[in-house]
N, CA, C and O atoms as a Tinker XYZ file with bonds, in Angstrom:
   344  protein
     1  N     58.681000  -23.041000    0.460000    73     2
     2  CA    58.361000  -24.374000    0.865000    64     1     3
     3  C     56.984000  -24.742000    0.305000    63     2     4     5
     4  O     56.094000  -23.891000    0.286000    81     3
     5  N     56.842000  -25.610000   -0.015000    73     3     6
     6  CA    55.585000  -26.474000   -0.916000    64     5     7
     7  C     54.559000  -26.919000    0.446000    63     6     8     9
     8  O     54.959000  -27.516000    1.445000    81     7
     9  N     53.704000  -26.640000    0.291000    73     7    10
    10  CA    52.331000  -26.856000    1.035000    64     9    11
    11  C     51.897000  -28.650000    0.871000    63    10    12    13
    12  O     51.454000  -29.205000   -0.134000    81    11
    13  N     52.087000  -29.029000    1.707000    73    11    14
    14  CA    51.324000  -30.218000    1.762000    64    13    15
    15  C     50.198000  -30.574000    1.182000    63    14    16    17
    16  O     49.317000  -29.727000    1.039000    81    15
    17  N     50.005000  -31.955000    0.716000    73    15    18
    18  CA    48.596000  -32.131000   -0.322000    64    17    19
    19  C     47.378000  -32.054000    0.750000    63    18    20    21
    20  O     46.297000  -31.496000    0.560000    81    19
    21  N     47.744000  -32.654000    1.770000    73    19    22
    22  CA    46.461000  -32.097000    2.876000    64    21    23
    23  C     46.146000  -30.808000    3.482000    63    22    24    25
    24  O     45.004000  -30.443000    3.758000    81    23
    25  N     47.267000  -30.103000    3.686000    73    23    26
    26  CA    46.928000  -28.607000    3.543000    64    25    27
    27  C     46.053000  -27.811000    2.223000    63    26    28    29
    28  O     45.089000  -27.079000    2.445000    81    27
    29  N     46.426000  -28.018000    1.239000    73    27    30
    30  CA    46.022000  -27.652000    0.023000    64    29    31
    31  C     44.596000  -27.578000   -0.076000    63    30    32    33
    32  O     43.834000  -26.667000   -0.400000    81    31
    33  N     44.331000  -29.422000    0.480000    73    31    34
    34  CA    42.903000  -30.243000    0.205000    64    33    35
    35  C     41.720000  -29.572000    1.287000    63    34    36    37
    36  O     40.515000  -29.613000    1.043000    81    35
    37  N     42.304000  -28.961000    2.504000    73    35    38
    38  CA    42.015000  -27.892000    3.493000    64    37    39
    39  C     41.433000  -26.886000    3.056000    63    38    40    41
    40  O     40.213000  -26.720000    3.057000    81    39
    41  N     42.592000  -25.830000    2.483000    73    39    42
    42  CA    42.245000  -24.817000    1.879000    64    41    43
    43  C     41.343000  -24.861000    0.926000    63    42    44    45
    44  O     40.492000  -23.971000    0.928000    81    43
    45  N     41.318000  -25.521000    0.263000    73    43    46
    46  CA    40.099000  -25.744000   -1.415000    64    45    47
    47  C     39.276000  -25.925000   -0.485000    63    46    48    49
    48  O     38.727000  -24.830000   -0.363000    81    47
    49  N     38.711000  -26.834000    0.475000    73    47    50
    50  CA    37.363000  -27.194000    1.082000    64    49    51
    51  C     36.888000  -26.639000    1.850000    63    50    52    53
    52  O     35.699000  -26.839000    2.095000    81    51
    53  N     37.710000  -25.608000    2.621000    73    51    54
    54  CA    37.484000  -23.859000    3.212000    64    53    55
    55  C     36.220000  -23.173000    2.037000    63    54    56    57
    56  O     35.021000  -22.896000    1.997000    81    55
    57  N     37.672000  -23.142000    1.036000    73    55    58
    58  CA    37.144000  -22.170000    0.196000    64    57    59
    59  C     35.881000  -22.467000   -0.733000    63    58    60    61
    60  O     35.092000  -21.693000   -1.276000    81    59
    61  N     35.968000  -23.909000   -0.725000    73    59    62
    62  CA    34.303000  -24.231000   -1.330000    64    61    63
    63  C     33.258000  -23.993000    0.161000    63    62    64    65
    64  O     32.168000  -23.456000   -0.032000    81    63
    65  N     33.496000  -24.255000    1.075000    73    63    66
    66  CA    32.136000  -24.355000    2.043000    64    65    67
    67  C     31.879000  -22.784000    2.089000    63    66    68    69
    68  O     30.761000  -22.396000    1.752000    81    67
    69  N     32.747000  -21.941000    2.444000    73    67    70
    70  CA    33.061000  -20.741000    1.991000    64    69    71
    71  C     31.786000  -20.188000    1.114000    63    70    72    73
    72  O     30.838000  -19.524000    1.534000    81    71
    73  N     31.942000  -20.487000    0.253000    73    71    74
    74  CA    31.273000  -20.366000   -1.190000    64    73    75
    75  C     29.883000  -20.702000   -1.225000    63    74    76    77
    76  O     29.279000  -19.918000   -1.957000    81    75
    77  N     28.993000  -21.756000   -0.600000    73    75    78
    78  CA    28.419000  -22.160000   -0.408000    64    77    79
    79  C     27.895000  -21.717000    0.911000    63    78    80    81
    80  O     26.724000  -22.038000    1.115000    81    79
    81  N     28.631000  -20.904000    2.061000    73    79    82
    82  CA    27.341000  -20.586000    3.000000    64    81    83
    83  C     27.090000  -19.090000    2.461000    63    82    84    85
    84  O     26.044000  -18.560000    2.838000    81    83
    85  N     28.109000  -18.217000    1.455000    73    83    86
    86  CA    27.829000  -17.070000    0.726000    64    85    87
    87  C     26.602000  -17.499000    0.355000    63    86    88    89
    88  O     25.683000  -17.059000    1.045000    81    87
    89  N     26.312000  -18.228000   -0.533000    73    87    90
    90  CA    25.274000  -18.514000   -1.567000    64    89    91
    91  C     23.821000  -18.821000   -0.903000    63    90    92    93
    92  O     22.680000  -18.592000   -1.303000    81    91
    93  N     24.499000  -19.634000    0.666000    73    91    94
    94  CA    22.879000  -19.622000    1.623000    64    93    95
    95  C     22.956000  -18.537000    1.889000    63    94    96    97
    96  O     21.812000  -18.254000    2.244000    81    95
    97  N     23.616000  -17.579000    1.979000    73    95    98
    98  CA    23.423000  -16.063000    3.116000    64    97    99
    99  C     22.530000  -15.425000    2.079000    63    98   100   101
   100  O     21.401000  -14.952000    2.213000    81    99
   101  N     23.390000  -15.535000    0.887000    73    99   102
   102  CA    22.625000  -14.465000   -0.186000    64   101   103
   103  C     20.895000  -15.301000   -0.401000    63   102   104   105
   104  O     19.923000  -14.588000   -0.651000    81   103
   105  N     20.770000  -16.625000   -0.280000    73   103   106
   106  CA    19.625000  -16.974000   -0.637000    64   105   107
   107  C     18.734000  -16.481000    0.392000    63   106   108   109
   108  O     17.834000  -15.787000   -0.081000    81   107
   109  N     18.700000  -16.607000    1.538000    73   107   110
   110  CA    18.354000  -16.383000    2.894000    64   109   111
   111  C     17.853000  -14.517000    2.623000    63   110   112   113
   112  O     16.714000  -14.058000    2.706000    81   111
   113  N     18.861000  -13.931000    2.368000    73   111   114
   114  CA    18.781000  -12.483000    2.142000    64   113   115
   115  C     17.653000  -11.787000    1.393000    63   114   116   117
   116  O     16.944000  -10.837000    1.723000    81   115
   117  N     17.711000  -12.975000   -0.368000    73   115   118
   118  CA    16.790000  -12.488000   -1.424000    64   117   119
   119  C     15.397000  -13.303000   -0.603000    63   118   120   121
   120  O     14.361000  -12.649000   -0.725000    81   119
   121  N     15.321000  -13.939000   -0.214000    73   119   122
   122  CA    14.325000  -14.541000    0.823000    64   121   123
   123  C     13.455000  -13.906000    1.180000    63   122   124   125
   124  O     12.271000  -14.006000    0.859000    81   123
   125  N     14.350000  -12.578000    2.475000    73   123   126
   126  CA    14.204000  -11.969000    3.192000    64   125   127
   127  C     13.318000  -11.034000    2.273000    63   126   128   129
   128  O     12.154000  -10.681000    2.459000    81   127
   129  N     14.148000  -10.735000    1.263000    73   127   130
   130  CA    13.764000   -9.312000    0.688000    64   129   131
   131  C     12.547000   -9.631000   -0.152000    63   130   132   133
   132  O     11.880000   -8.607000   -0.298000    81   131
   133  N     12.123000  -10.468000   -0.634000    73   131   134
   134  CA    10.904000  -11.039000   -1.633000    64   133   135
   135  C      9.725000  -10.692000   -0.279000    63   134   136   137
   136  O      8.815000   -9.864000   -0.237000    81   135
   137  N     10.137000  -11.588000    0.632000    73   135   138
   138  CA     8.707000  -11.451000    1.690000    64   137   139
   139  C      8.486000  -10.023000    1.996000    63   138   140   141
   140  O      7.392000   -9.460000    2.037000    81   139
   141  N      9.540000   -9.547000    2.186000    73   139   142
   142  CA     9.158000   -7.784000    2.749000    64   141   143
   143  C      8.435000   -7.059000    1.779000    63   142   144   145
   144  O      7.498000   -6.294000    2.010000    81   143
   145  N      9.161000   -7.479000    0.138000    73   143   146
   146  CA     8.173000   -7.005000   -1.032000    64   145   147
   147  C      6.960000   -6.910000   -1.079000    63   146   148   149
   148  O      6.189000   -5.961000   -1.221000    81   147
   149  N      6.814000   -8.241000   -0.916000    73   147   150
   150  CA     5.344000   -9.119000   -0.666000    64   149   151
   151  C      4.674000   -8.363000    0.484000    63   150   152   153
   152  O      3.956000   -7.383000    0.287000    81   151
   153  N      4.809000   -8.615000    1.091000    73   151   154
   154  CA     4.106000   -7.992000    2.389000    64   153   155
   155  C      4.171000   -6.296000    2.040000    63   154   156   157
   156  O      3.027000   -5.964000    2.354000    81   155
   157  N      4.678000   -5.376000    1.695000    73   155   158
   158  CA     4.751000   -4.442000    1.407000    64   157   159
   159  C      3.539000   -4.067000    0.348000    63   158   160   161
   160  O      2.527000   -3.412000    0.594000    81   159
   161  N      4.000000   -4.769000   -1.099000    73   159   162
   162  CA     2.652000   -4.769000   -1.905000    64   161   163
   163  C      1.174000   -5.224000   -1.669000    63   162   164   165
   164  O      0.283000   -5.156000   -2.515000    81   163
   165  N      1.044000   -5.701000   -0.388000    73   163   166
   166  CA    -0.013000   -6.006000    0.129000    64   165   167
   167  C     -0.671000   -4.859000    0.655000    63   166   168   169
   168  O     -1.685000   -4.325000    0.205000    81   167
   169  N     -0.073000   -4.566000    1.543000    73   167   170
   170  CA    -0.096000   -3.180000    2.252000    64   169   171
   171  C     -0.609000   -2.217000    1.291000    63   170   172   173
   172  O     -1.791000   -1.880000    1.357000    81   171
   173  N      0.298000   -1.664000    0.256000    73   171   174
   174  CA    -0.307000   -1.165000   -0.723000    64   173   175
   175  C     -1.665000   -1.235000   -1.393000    63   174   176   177
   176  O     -2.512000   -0.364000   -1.590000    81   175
   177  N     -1.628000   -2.424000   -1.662000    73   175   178
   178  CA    -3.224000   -2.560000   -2.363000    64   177   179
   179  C     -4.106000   -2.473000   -1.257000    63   178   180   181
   180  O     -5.159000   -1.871000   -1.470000    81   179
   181  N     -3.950000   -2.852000   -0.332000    73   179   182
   182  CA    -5.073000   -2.437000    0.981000    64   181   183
   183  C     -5.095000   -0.860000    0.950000    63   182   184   185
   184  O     -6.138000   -0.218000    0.819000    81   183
   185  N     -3.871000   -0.313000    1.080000    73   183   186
   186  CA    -4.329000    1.258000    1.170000    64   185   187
   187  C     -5.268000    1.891000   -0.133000    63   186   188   189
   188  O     -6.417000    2.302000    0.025000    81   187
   189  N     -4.674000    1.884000   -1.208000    73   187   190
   190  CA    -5.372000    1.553000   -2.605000    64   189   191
   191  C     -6.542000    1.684000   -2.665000    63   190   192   193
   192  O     -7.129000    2.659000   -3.135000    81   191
   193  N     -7.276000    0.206000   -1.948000    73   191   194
   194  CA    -8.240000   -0.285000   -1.757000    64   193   195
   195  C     -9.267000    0.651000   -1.028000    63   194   196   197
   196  O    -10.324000    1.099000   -1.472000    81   195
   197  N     -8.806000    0.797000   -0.045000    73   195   198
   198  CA    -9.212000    1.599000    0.943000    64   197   199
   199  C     -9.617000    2.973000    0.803000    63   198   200   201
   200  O    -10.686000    3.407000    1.233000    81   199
   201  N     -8.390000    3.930000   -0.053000    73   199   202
   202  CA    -8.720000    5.183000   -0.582000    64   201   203
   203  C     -9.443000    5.351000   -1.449000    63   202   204   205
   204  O    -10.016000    6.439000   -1.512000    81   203
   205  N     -9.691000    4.347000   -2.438000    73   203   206
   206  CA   -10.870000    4.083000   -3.620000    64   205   207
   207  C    -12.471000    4.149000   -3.198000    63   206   208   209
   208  O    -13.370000    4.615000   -3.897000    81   207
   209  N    -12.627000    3.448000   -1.614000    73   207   210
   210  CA   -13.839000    3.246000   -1.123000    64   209   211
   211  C    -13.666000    4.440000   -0.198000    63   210   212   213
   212  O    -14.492000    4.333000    0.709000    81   211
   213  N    -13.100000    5.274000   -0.095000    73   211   214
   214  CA   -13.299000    6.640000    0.788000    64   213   215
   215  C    -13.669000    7.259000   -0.260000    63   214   216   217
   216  O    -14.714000    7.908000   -0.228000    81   215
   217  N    -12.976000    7.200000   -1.290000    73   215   218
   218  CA   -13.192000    8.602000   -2.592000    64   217   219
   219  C    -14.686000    8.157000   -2.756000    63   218   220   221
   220  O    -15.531000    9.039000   -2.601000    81   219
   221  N    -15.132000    6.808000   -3.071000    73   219   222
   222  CA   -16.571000    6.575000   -3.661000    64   221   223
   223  C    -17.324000    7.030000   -2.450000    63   222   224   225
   224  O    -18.001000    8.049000   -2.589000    81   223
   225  N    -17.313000    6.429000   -1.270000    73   223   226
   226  CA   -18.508000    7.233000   -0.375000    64   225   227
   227  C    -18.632000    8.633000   -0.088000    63   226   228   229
   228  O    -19.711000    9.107000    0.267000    81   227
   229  N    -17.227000    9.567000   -0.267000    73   227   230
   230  CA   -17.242000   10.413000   -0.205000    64   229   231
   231  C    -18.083000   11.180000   -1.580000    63   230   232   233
   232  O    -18.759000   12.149000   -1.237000    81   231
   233  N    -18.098000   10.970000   -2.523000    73   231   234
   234  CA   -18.696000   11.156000   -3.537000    64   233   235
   235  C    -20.111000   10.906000   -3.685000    63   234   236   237
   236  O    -20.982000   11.574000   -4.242000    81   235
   237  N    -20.154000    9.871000   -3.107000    73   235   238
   238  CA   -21.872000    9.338000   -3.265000    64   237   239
   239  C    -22.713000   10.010000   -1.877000    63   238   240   241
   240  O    -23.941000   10.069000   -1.812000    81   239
   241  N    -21.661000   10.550000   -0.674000    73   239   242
   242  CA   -22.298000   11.306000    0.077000    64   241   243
   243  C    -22.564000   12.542000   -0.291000    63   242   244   245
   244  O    -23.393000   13.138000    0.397000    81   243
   245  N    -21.967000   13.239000   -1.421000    73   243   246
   246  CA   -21.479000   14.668000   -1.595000    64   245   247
   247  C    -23.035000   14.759000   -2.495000    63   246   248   249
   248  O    -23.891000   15.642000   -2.446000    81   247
   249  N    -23.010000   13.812000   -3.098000    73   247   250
   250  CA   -24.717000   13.699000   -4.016000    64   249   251
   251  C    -25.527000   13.797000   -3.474000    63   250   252   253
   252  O    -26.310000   14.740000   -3.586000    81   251
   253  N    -25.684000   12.506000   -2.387000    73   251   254
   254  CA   -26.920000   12.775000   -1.235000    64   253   255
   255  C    -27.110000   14.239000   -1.141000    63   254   256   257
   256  O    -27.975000   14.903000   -1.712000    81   255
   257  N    -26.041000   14.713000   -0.223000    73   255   258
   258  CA   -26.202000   16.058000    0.207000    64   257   259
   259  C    -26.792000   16.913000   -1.058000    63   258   260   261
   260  O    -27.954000   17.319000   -1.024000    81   259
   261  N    -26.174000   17.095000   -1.864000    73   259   262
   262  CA   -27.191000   17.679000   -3.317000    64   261   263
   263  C    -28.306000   17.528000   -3.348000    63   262   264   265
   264  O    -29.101000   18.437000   -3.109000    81   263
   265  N    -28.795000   15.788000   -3.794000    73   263   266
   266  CA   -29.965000   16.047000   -4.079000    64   265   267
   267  C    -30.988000   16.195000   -3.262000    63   266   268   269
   268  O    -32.133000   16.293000   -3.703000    81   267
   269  N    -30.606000   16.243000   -1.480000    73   267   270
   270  CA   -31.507000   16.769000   -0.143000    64   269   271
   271  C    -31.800000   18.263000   -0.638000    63   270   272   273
   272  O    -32.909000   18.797000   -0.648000    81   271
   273  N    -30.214000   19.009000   -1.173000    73   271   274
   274  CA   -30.555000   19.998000   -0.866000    64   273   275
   275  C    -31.420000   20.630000   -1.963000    63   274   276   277
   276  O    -32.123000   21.601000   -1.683000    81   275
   277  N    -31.396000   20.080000   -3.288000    73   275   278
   278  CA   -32.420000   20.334000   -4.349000    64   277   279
   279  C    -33.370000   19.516000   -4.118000    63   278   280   281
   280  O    -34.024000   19.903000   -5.086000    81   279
   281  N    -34.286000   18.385000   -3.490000    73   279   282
   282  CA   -35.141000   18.359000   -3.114000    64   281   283
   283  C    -36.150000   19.328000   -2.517000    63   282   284   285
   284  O    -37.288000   19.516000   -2.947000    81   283
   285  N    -35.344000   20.171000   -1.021000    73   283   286
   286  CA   -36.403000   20.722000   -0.215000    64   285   287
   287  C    -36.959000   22.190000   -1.252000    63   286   288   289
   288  O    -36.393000   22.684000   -2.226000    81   287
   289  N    -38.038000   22.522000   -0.696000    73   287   290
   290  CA   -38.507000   23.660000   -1.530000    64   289   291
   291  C    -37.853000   24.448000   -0.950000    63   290   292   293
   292  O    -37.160000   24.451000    0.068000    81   291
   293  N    -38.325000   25.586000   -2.199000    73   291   294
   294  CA   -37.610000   26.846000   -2.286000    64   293   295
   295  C    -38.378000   27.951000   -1.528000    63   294   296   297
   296  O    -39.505000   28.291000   -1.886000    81   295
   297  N    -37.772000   28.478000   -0.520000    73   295   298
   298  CA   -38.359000   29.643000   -0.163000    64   297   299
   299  C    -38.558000   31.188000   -0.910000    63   298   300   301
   300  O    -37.665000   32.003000   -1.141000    81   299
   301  N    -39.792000   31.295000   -1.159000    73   299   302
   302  CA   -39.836000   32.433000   -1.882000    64   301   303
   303  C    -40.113000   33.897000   -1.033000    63   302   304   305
   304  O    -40.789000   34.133000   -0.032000    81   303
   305  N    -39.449000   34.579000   -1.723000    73   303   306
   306  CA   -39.620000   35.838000   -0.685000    64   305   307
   307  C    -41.059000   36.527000   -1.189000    63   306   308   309
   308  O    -41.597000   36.592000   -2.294000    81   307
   309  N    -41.425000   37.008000    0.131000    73   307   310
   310  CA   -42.870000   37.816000   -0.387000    64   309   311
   311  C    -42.718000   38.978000   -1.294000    63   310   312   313
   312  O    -41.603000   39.481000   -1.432000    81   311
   313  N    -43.642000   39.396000   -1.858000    73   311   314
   314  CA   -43.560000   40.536000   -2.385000    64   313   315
   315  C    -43.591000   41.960000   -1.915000    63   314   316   317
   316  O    -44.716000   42.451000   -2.007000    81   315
   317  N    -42.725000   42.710000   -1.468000    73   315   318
   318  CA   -42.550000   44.104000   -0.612000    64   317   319
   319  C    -44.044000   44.929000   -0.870000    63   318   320   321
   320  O    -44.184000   45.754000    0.032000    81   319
   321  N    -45.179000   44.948000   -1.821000    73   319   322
   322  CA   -46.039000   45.537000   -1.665000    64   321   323
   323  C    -47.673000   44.483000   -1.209000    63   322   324   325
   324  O    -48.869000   44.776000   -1.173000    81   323
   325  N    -47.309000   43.893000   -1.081000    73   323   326
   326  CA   -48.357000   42.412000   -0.579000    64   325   327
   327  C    -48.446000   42.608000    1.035000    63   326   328   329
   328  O    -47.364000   42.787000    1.593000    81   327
   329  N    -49.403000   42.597000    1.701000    73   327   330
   330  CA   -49.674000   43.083000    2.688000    64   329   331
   331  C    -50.616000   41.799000    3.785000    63   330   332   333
   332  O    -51.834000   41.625000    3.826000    81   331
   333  N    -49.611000   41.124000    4.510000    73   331   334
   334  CA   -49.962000   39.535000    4.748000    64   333   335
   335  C    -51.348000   39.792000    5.675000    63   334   336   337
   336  O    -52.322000   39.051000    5.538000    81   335
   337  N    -51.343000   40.754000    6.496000    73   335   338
   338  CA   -52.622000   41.408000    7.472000    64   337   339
   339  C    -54.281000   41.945000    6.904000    63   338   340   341
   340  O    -55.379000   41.981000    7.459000    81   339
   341  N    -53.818000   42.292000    5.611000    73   339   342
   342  CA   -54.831000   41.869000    5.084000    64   341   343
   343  C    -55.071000   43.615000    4.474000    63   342   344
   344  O    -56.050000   43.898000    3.782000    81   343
């Protein structure tokens, strides 16, 4: 039996709206997924960021500490036959 032209005109306009809330879902989706990117690569460069300025202070503290410790003088040991009492 042959389908009616308004049945038909039904089905096609199903199948286009159909088609078209696919295409919002998927837009909606890549949407979704760009911002999470985004926000993700943010994150990233903050950590990045962050570990770059730990490595440098850690480094520029590690110097300090050096050049304190080659600053202070050197203790010299006496000489085993030198007799401080006189």
């Amino acid at each position: 039996m042959k389908k009616s032209a308004k049945s038909r005109a039904e089905e096609q306009f199903a199948r286009i709206r159909n088609t078209e809330q696919d295409k919002k879902v998927l837009r909606d989706r890549e949407k979704a997924e760009n911002e999470r990117a985004a926000h993700v690569a943010r994150l990233r460069g903050l950590r990045l960021a962050k570990e770059a300025a730990d490595k440098d202070a850690a480094a520029k503290a590690a110097a300090e500490a050096q050049a304190a410790k080659a600053s202070r003088p050197r203790k010299t040991a006496a000489a085993p036959d030198a007799d401080p009492t006189g």
